[in-house]
Short mmCIF file of C-alpha atoms and ligand atoms in Angstrom, two decimals:
data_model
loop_
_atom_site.label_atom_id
_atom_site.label_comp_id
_atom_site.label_asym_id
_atom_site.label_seq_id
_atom_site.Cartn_x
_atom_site.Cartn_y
_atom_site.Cartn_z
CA UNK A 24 0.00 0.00 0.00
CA UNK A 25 1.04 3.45 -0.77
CA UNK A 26 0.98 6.12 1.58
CA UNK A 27 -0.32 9.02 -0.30
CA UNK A 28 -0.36 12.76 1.13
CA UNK A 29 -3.52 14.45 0.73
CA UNK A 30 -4.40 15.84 -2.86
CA UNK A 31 -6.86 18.01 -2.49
CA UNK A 32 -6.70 21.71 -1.90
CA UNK A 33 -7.19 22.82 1.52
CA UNK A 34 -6.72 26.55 1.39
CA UNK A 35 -7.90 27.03 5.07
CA UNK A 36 -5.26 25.49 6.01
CA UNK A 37 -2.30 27.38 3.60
CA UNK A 38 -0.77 30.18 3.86
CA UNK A 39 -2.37 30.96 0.39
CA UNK A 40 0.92 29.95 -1.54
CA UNK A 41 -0.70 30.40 -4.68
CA UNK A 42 -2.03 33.78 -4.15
CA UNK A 43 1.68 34.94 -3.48
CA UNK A 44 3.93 32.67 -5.05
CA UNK A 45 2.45 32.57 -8.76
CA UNK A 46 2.86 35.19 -11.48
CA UNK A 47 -0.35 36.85 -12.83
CA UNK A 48 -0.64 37.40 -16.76
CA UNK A 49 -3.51 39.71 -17.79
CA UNK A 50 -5.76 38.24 -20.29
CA UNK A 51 -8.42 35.53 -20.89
CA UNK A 52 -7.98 33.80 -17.47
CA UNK A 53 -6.57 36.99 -15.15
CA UNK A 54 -7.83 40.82 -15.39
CA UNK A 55 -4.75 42.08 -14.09
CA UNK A 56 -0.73 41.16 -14.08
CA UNK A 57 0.89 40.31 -10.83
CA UNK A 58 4.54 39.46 -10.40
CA UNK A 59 5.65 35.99 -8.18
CA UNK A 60 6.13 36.67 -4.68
CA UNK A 61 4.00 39.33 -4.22
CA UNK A 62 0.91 39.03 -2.65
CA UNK A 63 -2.36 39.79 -5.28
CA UNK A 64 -3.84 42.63 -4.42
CA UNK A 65 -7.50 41.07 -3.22
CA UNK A 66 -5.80 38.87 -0.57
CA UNK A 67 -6.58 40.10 2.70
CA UNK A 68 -4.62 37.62 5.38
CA UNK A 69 -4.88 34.57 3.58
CA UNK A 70 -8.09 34.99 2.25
CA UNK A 71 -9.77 35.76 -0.94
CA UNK A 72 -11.71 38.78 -0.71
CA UNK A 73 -13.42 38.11 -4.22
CA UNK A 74 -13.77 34.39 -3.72
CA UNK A 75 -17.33 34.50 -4.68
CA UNK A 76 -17.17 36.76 -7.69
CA UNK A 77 -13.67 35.70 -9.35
CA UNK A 78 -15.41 34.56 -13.19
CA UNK A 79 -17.16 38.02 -13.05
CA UNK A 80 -14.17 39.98 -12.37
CA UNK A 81 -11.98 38.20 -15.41
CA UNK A 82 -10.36 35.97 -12.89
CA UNK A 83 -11.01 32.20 -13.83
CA UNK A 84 -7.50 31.23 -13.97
CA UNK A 85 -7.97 31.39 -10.10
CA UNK A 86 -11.35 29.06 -10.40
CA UNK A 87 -9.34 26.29 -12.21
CA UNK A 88 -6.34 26.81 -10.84
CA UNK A 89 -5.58 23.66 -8.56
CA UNK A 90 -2.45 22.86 -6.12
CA UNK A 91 -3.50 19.07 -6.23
CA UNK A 92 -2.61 19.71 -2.13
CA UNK A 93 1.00 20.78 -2.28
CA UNK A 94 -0.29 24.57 -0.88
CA UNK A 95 -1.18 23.26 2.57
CA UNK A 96 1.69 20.42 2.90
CA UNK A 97 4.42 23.16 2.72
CA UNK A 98 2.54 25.11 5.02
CA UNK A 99 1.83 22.64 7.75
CA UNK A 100 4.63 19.88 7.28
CA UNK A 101 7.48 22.12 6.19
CA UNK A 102 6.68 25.21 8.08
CA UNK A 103 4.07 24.07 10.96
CA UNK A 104 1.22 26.31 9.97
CA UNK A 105 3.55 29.24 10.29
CA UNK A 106 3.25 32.41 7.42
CA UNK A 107 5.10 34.67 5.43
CA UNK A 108 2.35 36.98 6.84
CA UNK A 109 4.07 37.34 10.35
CA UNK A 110 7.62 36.49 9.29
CA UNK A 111 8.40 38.10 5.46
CA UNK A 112 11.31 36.26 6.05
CA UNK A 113 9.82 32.72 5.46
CA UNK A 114 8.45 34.02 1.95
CA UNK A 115 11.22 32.61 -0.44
CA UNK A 116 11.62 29.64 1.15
CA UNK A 117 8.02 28.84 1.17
CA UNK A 118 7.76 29.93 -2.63
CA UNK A 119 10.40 27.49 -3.29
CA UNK A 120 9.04 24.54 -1.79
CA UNK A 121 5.30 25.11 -3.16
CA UNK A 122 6.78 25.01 -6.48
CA UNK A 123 9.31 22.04 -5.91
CA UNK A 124 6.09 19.91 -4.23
CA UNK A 125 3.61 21.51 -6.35
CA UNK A 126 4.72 19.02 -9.68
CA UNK A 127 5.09 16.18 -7.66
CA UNK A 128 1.43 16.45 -5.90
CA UNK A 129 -0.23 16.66 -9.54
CA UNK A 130 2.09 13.57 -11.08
CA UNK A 131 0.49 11.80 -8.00
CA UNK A 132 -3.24 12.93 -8.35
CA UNK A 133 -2.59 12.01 -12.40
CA UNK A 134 -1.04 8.31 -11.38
CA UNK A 135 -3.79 7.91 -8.43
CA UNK A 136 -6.36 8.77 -11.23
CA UNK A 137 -5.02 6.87 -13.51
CA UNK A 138 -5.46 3.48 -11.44
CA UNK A 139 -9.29 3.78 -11.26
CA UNK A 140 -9.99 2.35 -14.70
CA UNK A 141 -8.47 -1.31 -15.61
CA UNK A 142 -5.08 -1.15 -16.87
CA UNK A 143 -2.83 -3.97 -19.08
CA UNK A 144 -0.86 -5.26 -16.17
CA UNK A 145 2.72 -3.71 -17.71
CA UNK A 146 0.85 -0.31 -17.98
CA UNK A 147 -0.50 -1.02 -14.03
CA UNK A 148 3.15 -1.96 -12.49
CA UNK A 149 4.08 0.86 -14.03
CA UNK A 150 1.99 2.73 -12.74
CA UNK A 151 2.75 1.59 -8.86
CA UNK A 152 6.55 2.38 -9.82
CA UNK A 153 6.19 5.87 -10.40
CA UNK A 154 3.37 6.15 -7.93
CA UNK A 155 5.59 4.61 -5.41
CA UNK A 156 8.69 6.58 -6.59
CA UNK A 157 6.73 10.40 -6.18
CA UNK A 158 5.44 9.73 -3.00
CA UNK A 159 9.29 8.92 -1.64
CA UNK A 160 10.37 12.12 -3.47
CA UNK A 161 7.32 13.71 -1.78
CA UNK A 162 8.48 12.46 1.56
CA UNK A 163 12.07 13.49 1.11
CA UNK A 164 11.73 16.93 -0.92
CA UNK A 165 10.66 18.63 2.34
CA UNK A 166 13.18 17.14 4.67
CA UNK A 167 16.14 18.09 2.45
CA UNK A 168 14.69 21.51 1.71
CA UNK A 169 14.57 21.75 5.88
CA UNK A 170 17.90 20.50 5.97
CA UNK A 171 19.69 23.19 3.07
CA UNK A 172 18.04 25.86 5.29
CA UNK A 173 19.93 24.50 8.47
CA UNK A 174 23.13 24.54 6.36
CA UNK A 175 22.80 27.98 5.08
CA UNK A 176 21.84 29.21 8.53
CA UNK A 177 24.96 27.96 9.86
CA UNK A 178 26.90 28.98 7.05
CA UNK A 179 25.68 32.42 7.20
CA UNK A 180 26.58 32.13 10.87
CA UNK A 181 29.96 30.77 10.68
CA UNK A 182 30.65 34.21 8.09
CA UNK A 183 29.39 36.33 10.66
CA UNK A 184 31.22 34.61 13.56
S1 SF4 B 217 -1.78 26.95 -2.80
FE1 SF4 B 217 -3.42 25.41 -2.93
S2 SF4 B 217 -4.18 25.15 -0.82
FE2 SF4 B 217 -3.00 27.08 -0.94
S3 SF4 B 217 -4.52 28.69 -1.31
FE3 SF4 B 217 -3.70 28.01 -3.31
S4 SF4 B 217 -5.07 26.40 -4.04
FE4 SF4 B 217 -5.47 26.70 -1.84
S1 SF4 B 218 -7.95 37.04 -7.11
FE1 SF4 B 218 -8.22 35.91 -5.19
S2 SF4 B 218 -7.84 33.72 -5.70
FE2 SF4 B 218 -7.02 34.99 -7.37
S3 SF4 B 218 -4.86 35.28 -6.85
FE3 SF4 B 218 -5.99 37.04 -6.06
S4 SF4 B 218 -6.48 36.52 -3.93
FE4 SF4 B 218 -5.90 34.62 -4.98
#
């Protein structure tokens, strides 16, 4: 058995990652350009404060866009429900592992979806492989992220010392 992470958004529980961390082109799916790493203008905390009105207002890249779950794993594995809100500091690093999880959580959901028809039994161990191989990378790609930031800390440290 598999152990999968959760991949379904769950923006209560994010530090809205995408609101912040993505870059805004205006045109058919946004009504206005916004750079990554700066937070879109309608977020207030971590909220959308047109959430109910985002197709009317040009927005409906934000109505499909999904994180296939990868939002609220950096948020409360890698930084324990913490925020660039209170710390600006965390902002870069967070950015970097949303987009670094972000791929892996969608090859998952596609594999995971993938296994719910019948498959030829090459095309099904195959399946299981790759399955099998994303969710160690999953596992890992957070621990080694937490890790570099422990070197560099010290590094920056030992300069300064
Ligand atoms: S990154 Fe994902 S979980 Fe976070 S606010 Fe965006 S869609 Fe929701
Ligand atoms: S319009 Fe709302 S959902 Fe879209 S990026 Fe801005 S805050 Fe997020």
């Amino acid at each position: 058995m598999i152990h999968l992470p959760e991949l379904t958004s769950d923006c209560a529980n994010c530090a809205a990652l995408c609101c912040v961390g993505l870059t805004l082109d205006k045109g058919a799916l946004f009504s206005f350009d916004k750079a990554a790493g700066t937070p879109c203008p309608n977020l207030r905390g971590h909220l959308c404060s047109c959430h109910e009105t985002l197709e009317e207002i040009g927005n409906r890249g934000c109505v499909l866009y999904d994180c296939a779950g990868a939002g609220q794993r950096v948020t409360q594995m890698r930084f324990n429900g913490e925020s660039w809100r209170d710390d600006p500091t965390l902002l870069p690093a967070m950015i970097r592992d949303f987009e670094q999880l972000k791929p892996l959580h969608e090859r998952m959901k596609q594999l995971r979806e993938a296994g719910q028809v019948p498959l030829p039994a090459d095309l099904e161990t195959e399946r299981q492989r790759l399955l099998s191989k994303c969710a160690r990378l999953w596992a890992d790609t957070p621990a080694l992220a937490a890790d570099y930031d422990r070197f560099l800390s010290a590094l920056a440290q030992h300069h300064t010392a």
